[in-house]
PDB file of C-alpha atoms in Angstrom:
ATOM      1  CA  MET G 704     -22.086  -2.505   9.574  1.00  0.00           C
ATOM      2  CA  GLY G 705     -21.555  -2.212   5.526  1.00  0.00           C
ATOM      3  CA  ARG G 706     -20.559   0.554   3.532  1.00  0.00           C
ATOM      4  CA  THR G 707     -22.899   2.650   0.803  1.00  0.00           C
ATOM      5  CA  GLY G 708     -21.108   5.450  -1.656  1.00  0.00           C
ATOM      6  CA  THR G 709     -21.806   6.557  -5.098  1.00  0.00           C
ATOM      7  CA  LEU G 710     -19.045   4.615  -7.884  1.00  0.00           C
ATOM      8  CA  CYS G 711     -16.545   6.546  -8.557  1.00  0.00           C
ATOM      9  CA  ASN G 712     -13.615   7.039 -10.842  1.00  0.00           C
ATOM     10  CA  CYS G 713       5.815   0.939  13.642  1.00  0.00           C
ATOM     11  CA  PHE G 714       7.455  -2.119  14.365  1.00  0.00           C
ATOM     12  CA  ILE G 715      11.027  -3.249  14.485  1.00  0.00           C
ATOM     13  CA  ALA G 716      11.162  -5.972  12.045  1.00  0.00           C
ATOM     14  CA  SER G 717      13.524  -9.200  10.739  1.00  0.00           C
ATOM     15  CA  PHE G 718      13.616 -10.034   7.765  1.00  0.00           C
ATOM     16  CA  ARG G 719      11.440 -12.848   5.820  1.00  0.00           C
ATOM     17  CA  THR G 720      10.367 -13.550   2.663  1.00  0.00           C
ATOM     18  CA  PRO G 721       7.061 -14.129   1.696  1.00  0.00           C
ATOM     19  CA  ILE G 722       6.528 -17.048   1.154  1.00  0.00           C
ATOM     20  CA  SER G 723       2.583 -18.237  -0.127  1.00  0.00           C
ATOM     21  CA  ILE G 724      -0.517 -15.770  -0.959  1.00  0.00           C
ATOM     22  CA  CYS G 725      -3.645 -16.209  -0.629  1.00  0.00           C
ATOM     23  CA  ARG G 726      -6.490 -17.366  -3.380  1.00  0.00           C
ATOM     24  CA  ARG G 727      -9.624 -15.949  -4.337  1.00  0.00           C
ATOM     25  CA  LYS G 728     -12.638 -18.870  -4.473  1.00  0.00           C
ATOM     26  CA  LYS G 729     -14.216 -16.069  -6.291  1.00  0.00           C
ATOM     27  CA  PRO G 730     -11.947 -13.804  -8.474  1.00  0.00           C
ATOM     28  CA  LEU G 731     -13.242 -10.078  -8.874  1.00  0.00           C
ATOM     29  CA  ILE G 732     -14.425  -9.150 -12.702  1.00  0.00           C
ATOM     30  CA  PRO G 733     -11.643  -6.381 -13.919  1.00  0.00           C
ATOM     31  CA  TRP G 734     -13.391  -2.738 -13.622  1.00  0.00           C
ATOM     32  CA  ARG G 735     -13.054  -2.149 -17.113  1.00  0.00           C
ATOM     33  CA  LYS G 736     -15.574  -4.755 -18.150  1.00  0.00           C
ATOM     34  CA  LEU G 737     -17.472  -4.120 -15.239  1.00  0.00           C
ATOM     35  CA  ASN G 738     -18.076  -0.551 -16.310  1.00  0.00           C
ATOM     36  CA  LEU G 739     -18.969  -1.955 -19.540  1.00  0.00           C
ATOM     37  CA  MET G 740     -21.882  -4.469 -17.987  1.00  0.00           C
ATOM     38  CA  ALA G 741     -22.694  -1.632 -15.692  1.00  0.00           C
ATOM     39  CA  ALA G 742     -23.513   0.777 -19.084  1.00  0.00           C
ATOM     40  CA  SER G 743     -25.428  -2.401 -20.129  1.00  0.00           C
ATOM     41  CA  MET G 744     -27.395  -3.475 -16.938  1.00  0.00           C
ATOM     42  CA  ASP G 745     -31.175  -2.724 -16.111  1.00  0.00           C
ATOM     43  CA  PRO G 746     -31.918  -0.261 -13.222  1.00  0.00           C
ATOM     44  CA  SER G 747     -33.196  -2.407 -11.371  1.00  0.00           C
ATOM     45  CA  ASP G 748     -30.159  -5.006 -11.980  1.00  0.00           C
ATOM     46  CA  THR G 749     -27.564  -5.274  -8.970  1.00  0.00           C
ATOM     47  CA  LYS G 750     -23.763  -6.746  -9.920  1.00  0.00           C
ATOM     48  CA  THR G 751     -22.184  -8.368  -6.890  1.00  0.00           C
ATOM     49  CA  TYR G 752     -18.177  -8.942  -6.722  1.00  0.00           C
ATOM     50  CA  GLN G 753     -15.345  -9.096  -4.435  1.00  0.00           C
ATOM     51  CA  GLN G 754     -12.811  -6.326  -4.762  1.00  0.00           C
ATOM     52  CA  ASN G 755      -9.077  -7.144  -3.350  1.00  0.00           C
ATOM     53  CA  VAL G 756      -6.807  -4.775  -1.351  1.00  0.00           C
ATOM     54  CA  LEU G 757      -3.622  -5.521  -0.262  1.00  0.00           C
ATOM     55  CA  VAL G 758      -1.129  -2.815   2.408  1.00  0.00           C
ATOM     56  CA  MET G 759       2.544  -3.413   1.886  1.00  0.00           C
ATOM     57  CA  ARG G 760       5.557  -2.240   4.333  1.00  0.00           C
ATOM     58  CA  HIS G 761       8.496  -1.003   1.844  1.00  0.00           C
ATOM     59  CA  GLY G 762      11.800  -3.051   1.863  1.00  0.00           C
ATOM     60  CA  ASP G 763      14.838  -2.927   3.744  1.00  0.00           C
ATOM     61  CA  ARG G 764      15.484   1.135   4.801  1.00  0.00           C
ATOM     62  CA  LEU G 765      19.103   1.996   4.687  1.00  0.00           C
ATOM     63  CA  ASP G 766      20.157   3.510   8.116  1.00  0.00           C
ATOM     64  CA  ASN G 767      18.387   0.125  10.107  1.00  0.00           C
ATOM     65  CA  PHE G 768      22.081  -1.135   8.045  1.00  0.00           C
ATOM     66  CA  ASP G 769      24.290   1.917   8.454  1.00  0.00           C
ATOM     67  CA  PRO G 770      23.661   4.062  11.555  1.00  0.00           C
ATOM     68  CA  THR G 771      26.163   6.336  10.621  1.00  0.00           C
ATOM     69  CA  TRP G 772      24.343   7.450   7.104  1.00  0.00           C
ATOM     70  CA  GLU G 773      21.971   9.684   9.375  1.00  0.00           C
ATOM     71  CA  LYS G 774      25.379  11.502  10.647  1.00  0.00           C
ATOM     72  CA  THR G 775      25.539  13.742   7.211  1.00  0.00           C
ATOM     73  CA  ALA G 776      22.081  13.216   5.735  1.00  0.00           C
ATOM     74  CA  ASP G 777      20.237  16.070   5.039  1.00  0.00           C
ATOM     75  CA  ARG G 778      16.493  14.479   5.565  1.00  0.00           C
ATOM     76  CA  PRO G 779      18.052  12.080   8.344  1.00  0.00           C
ATOM     77  CA  TRP G 780      14.244  11.197   8.978  1.00  0.00           C
ATOM     78  CA  ASP G 781      13.751  10.020   5.084  1.00  0.00           C
ATOM     79  CA  PRO G 782      15.928   7.282   4.479  1.00  0.00           C
ATOM     80  CA  PRO G 783      16.787   5.568   0.938  1.00  0.00           C
ATOM     81  CA  LEU G 784      16.269   1.623   0.763  1.00  0.00           C
ATOM     82  CA  ILE G 785      19.360  -0.457   0.383  1.00  0.00           C
ATOM     83  CA  GLN G 786      19.822  -3.021  -2.371  1.00  0.00           C
ATOM     84  CA  ASN G 787      18.426  -5.844  -1.205  1.00  0.00           C
ATOM     85  CA  GLY G 788      15.465  -3.460  -0.074  1.00  0.00           C
ATOM     86  CA  LEU G 789      14.592  -2.988  -3.722  1.00  0.00           C
ATOM     87  CA  HIS G 790      15.600  -6.653  -4.451  1.00  0.00           C
ATOM     88  CA  ARG G 791      12.839  -7.669  -1.931  1.00  0.00           C
ATOM     89  CA  ALA G 792      10.137  -5.139  -3.187  1.00  0.00           C
ATOM     90  CA  PHE G 793      10.434  -6.200  -6.736  1.00  0.00           C
ATOM     91  CA  GLY G 794      10.536  -9.683  -6.148  1.00  0.00           C
ATOM     92  CA  THR G 795       7.406  -9.253  -4.086  1.00  0.00           C
ATOM     93  CA  GLY G 796       5.831  -7.003  -7.075  1.00  0.00           C
ATOM     94  CA  ARG G 797       6.766 -10.206  -9.231  1.00  0.00           C
ATOM     95  CA  GLU G 798       4.798 -12.945  -6.551  1.00  0.00           C
ATOM     96  CA  PHE G 799       1.473 -10.750  -7.178  1.00  0.00           C
ATOM     97  CA  ARG G 800       1.772 -10.833 -11.065  1.00  0.00           C
ATOM     98  CA  THR G 801       2.203 -13.792 -11.310  1.00  0.00           C
ATOM     99  CA  ARG G 802       0.802 -15.246  -8.567  1.00  0.00           C
ATOM    100  CA  LEU G 803      -2.234 -13.146  -7.178  1.00  0.00           C
ATOM    101  CA  PRO G 804      -5.732 -14.850  -8.557  1.00  0.00           C
ATOM    102  CA  PHE G 805      -6.510 -10.896  -9.792  1.00  0.00           C
ATOM    103  CA  PRO G 806      -4.847  -7.883 -10.878  1.00  0.00           C
ATOM    104  CA  ILE G 807      -3.736  -4.872  -9.170  1.00  0.00           C
ATOM    105  CA  HIS G 808      -5.496  -1.675 -10.868  1.00  0.00           C
ATOM    106  CA  ARG G 809      -4.185   1.245  -8.625  1.00  0.00           C
ATOM    107  CA  VAL G 810      -1.448   1.341  -6.067  1.00  0.00           C
ATOM    108  CA  PHE G 811      -1.410   4.501  -3.287  1.00  0.00           C
ATOM    109  CA  VAL G 812       2.093   5.273  -1.765  1.00  0.00           C
ATOM    110  CA  SER G 813       3.419   7.187   0.824  1.00  0.00           C
ATOM    111  CA  PRO G 814       5.817  10.435   0.291  1.00  0.00           C
ATOM    112  CA  PHE G 815       8.251   8.691   2.105  1.00  0.00           C
ATOM    113  CA  LEU G 816      11.197   7.760  -0.064  1.00  0.00           C
ATOM    114  CA  ARG G 817      11.696   4.098   1.323  1.00  0.00           C
ATOM    115  CA  CYS G 818       8.638   3.833   0.328  1.00  0.00           C
ATOM    116  CA  ILE G 819       8.457   5.570  -3.239  1.00  0.00           C
ATOM    117  CA  GLN G 820      11.228   3.169  -3.902  1.00  0.00           C
ATOM    118  CA  THR G 821       9.450  -0.261  -3.011  1.00  0.00           C
ATOM    119  CA  ALA G 822       6.055   1.200  -5.142  1.00  0.00           C
ATOM    120  CA  SER G 823       8.586   2.067  -7.870  1.00  0.00           C
ATOM    121  CA  GLU G 824      10.147  -1.602  -7.733  1.00  0.00           C
ATOM    122  CA  VAL G 825       6.777  -3.299  -7.327  1.00  0.00           C
ATOM    123  CA  VAL G 826       5.040  -1.299 -10.233  1.00  0.00           C
ATOM    124  CA  ALA G 827       7.699  -2.358 -12.684  1.00  0.00           C
ATOM    125  CA  ALA G 828       7.315  -5.910 -11.545  1.00  0.00           C
ATOM    126  CA  LEU G 829       3.614  -5.669 -12.412  1.00  0.00           C
ATOM    127  CA  CYS G 830       3.964  -3.233 -16.004  1.00  0.00           C
ATOM    128  CA  SER G 831       6.728  -5.072 -16.874  1.00  0.00           C
ATOM    129  CA  VAL G 832       6.047  -6.408 -20.731  1.00  0.00           C
ATOM    130  CA  ASP G 833       8.600  -9.568 -20.837  1.00  0.00           C
ATOM    131  CA  ASP G 834       8.165 -11.246 -17.126  1.00  0.00           C
ATOM    132  CA  ASP G 835      11.816 -12.477 -16.972  1.00  0.00           C
ATOM    133  CA  PRO G 836      11.945 -14.788 -14.271  1.00  0.00           C
ATOM    134  CA  ASN G 837      15.987 -14.058 -13.685  1.00  0.00           C
ATOM    135  CA  ALA G 838      15.281 -10.200 -13.453  1.00  0.00           C
ATOM    136  CA  LYS G 839      16.193  -9.097  -9.595  1.00  0.00           C
ATOM    137  CA  SER G 840      15.376  -4.840 -10.288  1.00  0.00           C
ATOM    138  CA  SER G 841      13.343  -2.920 -12.407  1.00  0.00           C
ATOM    139  CA  ASN G 842      16.789  -2.126 -13.858  1.00  0.00           C
ATOM    140  CA  ASP G 843      16.677  -5.457 -15.186  1.00  0.00           C
ATOM    141  CA  VAL G 844      13.324  -4.491 -16.900  1.00  0.00           C
ATOM    142  CA  VAL G 845      12.937  -3.372 -20.865  1.00  0.00           C
ATOM    143  CA  ALA G 846      10.105  -2.101 -20.947  1.00  0.00           C
ATOM    144  CA  ILE G 847       6.765  -1.511 -18.932  1.00  0.00           C
ATOM    145  CA  ASP G 848       3.112  -1.314 -20.380  1.00  0.00           C
ATOM    146  CA  PRO G 849       1.699   1.424 -18.302  1.00  0.00           C
ATOM    147  CA  SER G 850      -1.721   1.345 -18.533  1.00  0.00           C
ATOM    148  CA  ARG G 851      -1.395  -1.960 -16.363  1.00  0.00           C
ATOM    149  CA  VAL G 852      -1.173  -0.046 -13.013  1.00  0.00           C
ATOM    150  CA  LYS G 853      -1.771   3.565 -11.981  1.00  0.00           C
ATOM    151  CA  VAL G 854      -0.129   5.125  -8.807  1.00  0.00           C
ATOM    152  CA  SER G 855      -0.732   8.171  -6.909  1.00  0.00           C
ATOM    153  CA  ILE G 856       0.968   9.890  -3.719  1.00  0.00           C
ATOM    154  CA  GLU G 857      -1.218   9.917  -0.765  1.00  0.00           C
ATOM    155  CA  TYR G 858      -0.142  11.440   2.675  1.00  0.00           C
ATOM    156  CA  GLY G 859      -3.118   9.383   4.546  1.00  0.00           C
ATOM    157  CA  LEU G 860      -0.324   6.432   4.221  1.00  0.00           C
ATOM    158  CA  CYS G 861       3.035   8.530   5.654  1.00  0.00           C
ATOM    159  CA  GLU G 862       4.514   7.239   8.472  1.00  0.00           C
ATOM    160  CA  MET G 863       3.286   7.690  12.139  1.00  0.00           C
ATOM    161  CA  LEU G 864       4.448  11.657  13.007  1.00  0.00           C
ATOM    162  CA  ASN G 865       5.540  11.012  16.377  1.00  0.00           C
ATOM    163  CA  LYS G 866       8.591  10.015  18.695  1.00  0.00           C
ATOM    164  CA  THR G 867       7.366   6.129  19.105  1.00  0.00           C
ATOM    165  CA  ALA G 868       8.181   6.407  14.825  1.00  0.00           C
ATOM    166  CA  ILE G 869      10.959   8.932  14.388  1.00  0.00           C
ATOM    167  CA  ARG G 870      13.315   9.841  17.093  1.00  0.00           C
ATOM    168  CA  ILE G 871      13.452  13.282  17.608  1.00  0.00           C
ATOM    169  CA  ASP G 872      17.212  14.053  17.293  1.00  0.00           C
ATOM    170  CA  VAL G 873      16.554  12.761  13.373  1.00  0.00           C
ATOM    171  CA  ALA G 874      13.142  14.735  12.873  1.00  0.00           C
ATOM    172  CA  PRO G 875      12.754  18.304  11.350  1.00  0.00           C
ATOM    173  CA  LYS G 876      13.760  20.970  13.985  1.00  0.00           C
ATOM    174  CA  ASP G 877      10.574  22.561  12.948  1.00  0.00           C
ATOM    175  CA  GLY G 878       8.016  20.168  13.087  1.00  0.00           C
ATOM    176  CA  ILE G 879       7.376  20.303   9.246  1.00  0.00           C
ATOM    177  CA  PHE G 880       8.510  17.364   7.015  1.00  0.00           C
ATOM    178  CA  ARG G 881       8.541  18.590   3.336  1.00  0.00           C
ATOM    179  CA  PHE G 882       7.973  16.589   0.382  1.00  0.00           C
ATOM    180  CA  ASP G 883       9.199  17.776  -3.432  1.00  0.00           C
ATOM    181  CA  VAL G 884       5.624  15.583  -5.120  1.00  0.00           C
ATOM    182  CA  PRO G 885       6.401  15.660  -8.628  1.00  0.00           C
ATOM    183  CA  GLN G 886      10.273  14.817  -7.756  1.00  0.00           C
ATOM    184  CA  LEU G 887       8.921  11.622  -6.153  1.00  0.00           C
ATOM    185  CA  GLU G 888       6.333  11.160  -9.156  1.00  0.00           C
ATOM    186  CA  ALA G 889       9.712  10.838 -11.098  1.00  0.00           C
ATOM    187  CA  LEU G 890      11.024   8.534  -9.507  1.00  0.00           C
ATOM    188  CA  LEU G 891       8.080   5.936 -10.300  1.00  0.00           C
ATOM    189  CA  PRO G 892       7.589   4.257 -13.602  1.00  0.00           C
ATOM    190  CA  SER G 893       7.073   6.382 -16.568  1.00  0.00           C
ATOM    191  CA  GLY G 894       3.800   6.882 -17.685  1.00  0.00           C
ATOM    192  CA  THR G 895       2.243   4.707 -14.390  1.00  0.00           C
ATOM    193  CA  VAL G 896       1.321   8.198 -12.240  1.00  0.00           C
ATOM    194  CA  ASP G 897      -2.311   9.438 -12.102  1.00  0.00           C
ATOM    195  CA  PRO G 898      -2.290  12.836 -12.285  1.00  0.00           C
ATOM    196  CA  THR G 899      -6.029  13.458 -12.223  1.00  0.00           C
ATOM    197  CA  VAL G 900      -6.385  11.717  -8.655  1.00  0.00           C
ATOM    198  CA  GLU G 901      -7.223  14.419  -5.464  1.00  0.00           C
ATOM    199  CA  PRO G 902      -5.507  12.669  -2.338  1.00  0.00           C
ATOM    200  CA  VAL G 903      -7.429  11.948   0.183  1.00  0.00           C
ATOM    201  CA  TYR G 904      -5.108  13.847   2.748  1.00  0.00           C
ATOM    202  CA  LYS G 905      -4.767  17.293   1.483  1.00  0.00           C
ATOM    203  CA  GLU G 906      -1.650  17.416   3.639  1.00  0.00           C
ATOM    204  CA  LEU G 907       0.497  15.540   6.651  1.00  0.00           C
ATOM    205  CA  PRO G 908      -1.010  14.815  10.547  1.00  0.00           C
ATOM    206  CA  GLN G 909       0.677  16.938  12.553  1.00  0.00           C
ATOM    207  CA  TRP G 910       4.066  15.991  13.829  1.00  0.00           C
ATOM    208  CA  GLU G 911       3.131  14.686  17.319  1.00  0.00           C
ATOM    209  CA  GLU G 912       0.135  12.728  16.142  1.00  0.00           C
ATOM    210  CA  THR G 913      -0.347  10.071  18.899  1.00  0.00           C
ATOM    211  CA  VAL G 914      -0.209   6.737  18.582  1.00  0.00           C
ATOM    212  CA  ARG G 915      -4.187   5.755  18.443  1.00  0.00           C
ATOM    213  CA  ASP G 916      -4.515   9.225  15.880  1.00  0.00           C
ATOM    214  CA  ALA G 917      -1.901   7.351  13.804  1.00  0.00           C
ATOM    215  CA  ARG G 918      -4.228   4.469  14.157  1.00  0.00           C
ATOM    216  CA  SER G 919      -7.554   5.658  13.480  1.00  0.00           C
ATOM    217  CA  ARG G 920      -5.824   7.281  10.459  1.00  0.00           C
ATOM    218  CA  TYR G 921      -4.553   4.391   9.336  1.00  0.00           C
ATOM    219  CA  GLU G 922      -8.178   2.619   9.382  1.00  0.00           C
ATOM    220  CA  GLN G 923      -9.609   5.490   8.184  1.00  0.00           C
ATOM    221  CA  ILE G 924      -7.836   6.069   4.347  1.00  0.00           C
ATOM    222  CA  ILE G 925      -8.119   2.347   3.723  1.00  0.00           C
ATOM    223  CA  LYS G 926     -11.809   2.321   3.956  1.00  0.00           C
ATOM    224  CA  ALA G 927     -11.461   5.848   2.142  1.00  0.00           C
ATOM    225  CA  LEU G 928      -9.402   4.477  -1.086  1.00  0.00           C
ATOM    226  CA  ALA G 929     -11.841   1.226  -1.309  1.00  0.00           C
ATOM    227  CA  ASP G 930     -15.192   3.874  -1.127  1.00  0.00           C
ATOM    228  CA  LYS G 931     -13.623   5.996  -4.040  1.00  0.00           C
ATOM    229  CA  TYR G 932     -12.269   3.110  -6.633  1.00  0.00           C
ATOM    230  CA  PRO G 933     -14.907   0.051  -5.005  1.00  0.00           C
ATOM    231  CA  SER G 934     -14.972  -1.419  -8.959  1.00  0.00           C
ATOM    232  CA  GLN G 935     -11.103  -2.060  -8.235  1.00  0.00           C
ATOM    233  CA  ASN G 936      -8.097  -3.555  -6.718  1.00  0.00           C
ATOM    234  CA  LEU G 937      -5.629  -1.630  -4.725  1.00  0.00           C
ATOM    235  CA  LEU G 938      -2.172  -1.776  -3.551  1.00  0.00           C
ATOM    236  CA  PHE G 939      -1.506   0.412  -0.604  1.00  0.00           C
ATOM    237  CA  VAL G 940       2.394   0.690   0.089  1.00  0.00           C
ATOM    238  CA  THR G 941       2.575   1.825   3.587  1.00  0.00           C
ATOM    239  CA  HIS G 942       5.076   1.664   7.022  1.00  0.00           C
ATOM    240  CA  GLY G 943       4.869  -1.240   9.991  1.00  0.00           C
ATOM    241  CA  GLU G 944       2.055   0.362  11.686  1.00  0.00           C
ATOM    242  CA  GLY G 945      -0.074   0.925   8.330  1.00  0.00           C
ATOM    243  CA  VAL G 946      -0.018  -2.995   7.530  1.00  0.00           C
ATOM    244  CA  GLY G 947      -0.848  -4.331  11.562  1.00  0.00           C
ATOM    245  CA  VAL G 948      -3.611  -2.136  11.220  1.00  0.00           C
ATOM    246  CA  SER G 949      -4.641  -3.394   7.873  1.00  0.00           C
ATOM    247  CA  VAL G 950      -4.777  -6.781   9.952  1.00  0.00           C
ATOM    248  CA  SER G 951      -5.850  -6.006  13.993  1.00  0.00           C
ATOM    249  CA  ALA G 952      -8.850  -3.030  12.559  1.00  0.00           C
ATOM    250  CA  PHE G 953     -10.654  -5.824  10.733  1.00  0.00           C
ATOM    251  CA  LYS G 954      -9.383  -8.591  11.869  1.00  0.00           C
ATOM    252  CA  GLU G 955     -11.692  -8.939  15.883  1.00  0.00           C
ATOM    253  CA  ASP G 956      -9.630  -9.517  19.238  1.00  0.00           C
ATOM    254  CA  THR G 957      -6.380  -9.636  16.947  1.00  0.00           C
ATOM    255  CA  ASN G 958      -2.619  -8.257  18.532  1.00  0.00           C
ATOM    256  CA  VAL G 959       0.012  -7.651  15.187  1.00  0.00           C
ATOM    257  CA  ILE G 960       3.380  -8.485  16.907  1.00  0.00           C
ATOM    258  CA  GLU G 961       5.859  -8.130  14.181  1.00  0.00           C
ATOM    259  CA  VAL G 962       5.952  -6.651  10.637  1.00  0.00           C
ATOM    260  CA  ASP G 963       8.568  -7.854   7.865  1.00  0.00           C
ATOM    261  CA  TYR G 964      10.320  -5.709   5.107  1.00  0.00           C
ATOM    262  CA  CYS G 965       8.406  -5.931   2.108  1.00  0.00           C
ATOM    263  CA  ALA G 966       5.388  -7.787   4.470  1.00  0.00           C
ATOM    264  CA  TYR G 967       1.328  -7.494   4.009  1.00  0.00           C
ATOM    265  CA  SER G 968      -2.148  -8.132   4.267  1.00  0.00           C
ATOM    266  CA  GLU G 969      -4.646  -9.384   1.937  1.00  0.00           C
ATOM    267  CA  LEU G 970      -8.647  -7.644   2.372  1.00  0.00           C
ATOM    268  CA  THR G 971     -11.450  -8.280   0.861  1.00  0.00           C
ATOM    269  CA  ARG G 972     -14.305  -7.649   0.470  1.00  0.00           C
ATOM    270  CA  GLN G 973     -17.833  -7.749  -1.310  1.00  0.00           C
ATOM    271  CA  VAL G 974     -18.952  -5.222  -3.278  1.00  0.00           C
ATOM    272  CA  SER G 975     -22.709  -4.476  -4.810  1.00  0.00           C
ATOM    273  CA  LEU G 976     -23.162  -2.367  -8.074  1.00  0.00           C
ATOM    274  CA  LYS G 977     -26.590  -0.656  -8.851  1.00  0.00           C
ATOM    275  CA  ASN G 978     -28.037   2.514 -10.695  1.00  0.00           C
ATOM    276  CA  GLU G 979     -23.965   3.730 -10.832  1.00  0.00           C
ATOM    277  CA  SER G 980     -24.651   3.207  -6.325  1.00  0.00           C
ATOM    278  CA  PHE G 981     -22.980   1.288  -4.393  1.00  0.00           C
ATOM    279  CA  SER G 982     -22.717  -0.546  -1.302  1.00  0.00           C
ATOM    280  CA  ALA G 983     -19.916  -2.671   0.245  1.00  0.00           C
ATOM    281  CA  GLY G 984     -19.364  -5.515   3.018  1.00  0.00           C
ATOM    282  CA  ASN G 985     -16.696  -5.575   5.991  1.00  0.00           C
ATOM    283  CA  PHE G 986     -13.422  -6.639   5.022  1.00  0.00           C
ATOM    284  CA  GLU G 987     -12.237  -9.838   5.473  1.00  0.00           C
ATOM    285  CA  VAL G 988      -8.375  -9.933   6.263  1.00  0.00           C
ATOM    286  CA  LEU G 989      -7.345 -13.143   4.523  1.00  0.00           C
ATOM    287  CA  THR G 990      -3.836 -13.225   5.796  1.00  0.00           C
ATOM    288  CA  GLU G 991      -2.790 -16.297   8.128  1.00  0.00           C
ATOM    289  CA  SER G 992      -0.800 -15.278  10.639  1.00  0.00           C
ATOM    290  CA  GLY G 993       3.217 -16.136  10.041  1.00  0.00           C
ATOM    291  CA  GLN G 994       2.020 -16.313   5.792  1.00  0.00           C
ATOM    292  CA  THR G 995       3.586 -12.932   4.138  1.00  0.00           C
ATOM    293  CA  GLY G 996       5.873 -11.647   6.812  1.00  0.00           C
ATOM    294  CA  ILE G 997       2.871 -10.453   9.398  1.00  0.00           C
ATOM    295  CA  THR G 998       2.830 -12.196  12.520  1.00  0.00           C
ATOM    296  CA  TYR G 999      -0.201 -11.970  14.798  1.00  0.00           C
ATOM    297  CA  ILE G1000      -1.728 -13.679  17.839  1.00  0.00           C
ATOM    298  CA  ALA G1001      -5.425 -13.577  19.202  1.00  0.00           C
ATOM    299  CA  GLU G1002      -6.037 -11.157  22.494  1.00  0.00           C
TER     300      GLU G1002
END
């Protein structure tokens, strides 16, 4: 069953580089053009187009390469990326920019540092004024155009808050995961944060949410954000389990067995616009197993 609404504005993974990207036979109409078209449409007219959504895992996290780091860390449950993780994230952003047949309009990101750093590198690649093929990270970007992509932090994309994903000995003793949102937003490319966006999840889930609840949350947030911005293409930067759900929830009888660092899925659905309201079909998963760092099998 599709969706209708009003138009408004934990895997232990190996490391593989994305090798290819699905291409759309019917590209999405840019949202600015769509808004102009909608304004000039006869009220009885219906416009149909494609919405594209990418769901991406963060890059290589430090604690998986330096097990001594967490012993002295103030926030041992919130590791940063290693240098290779930053490079991998930037490279994936360049892949999005140069090989996708549609633009990404908005990025939503988990508040965990590894996801913020990943999103920062991807957005820098997407917004770079001069697309230097030799650039390895955001440090090599001379100037960006912040009007190309807008970014927002979304609690609903956070890590599973349970012992399956975060060891009890590194989790906060009181079970409260604290994030300084303004400080995290300052890590994103200047001018790209959209301060007008209201998050879907105003608070983090409670510590020790079940795996089932976490998977339901990931599915719900993908649908909710897509419905909130139905005329835009979206990128969600999240965690391994979230990427896995983006496949298993929308591809029937599928079991995801591996999600690499910076792996991503590509979803698409048909959206119809009429009288400032929309209706949308179900998401189709376009990413094949092994194509972009996700391995899955039919159950």
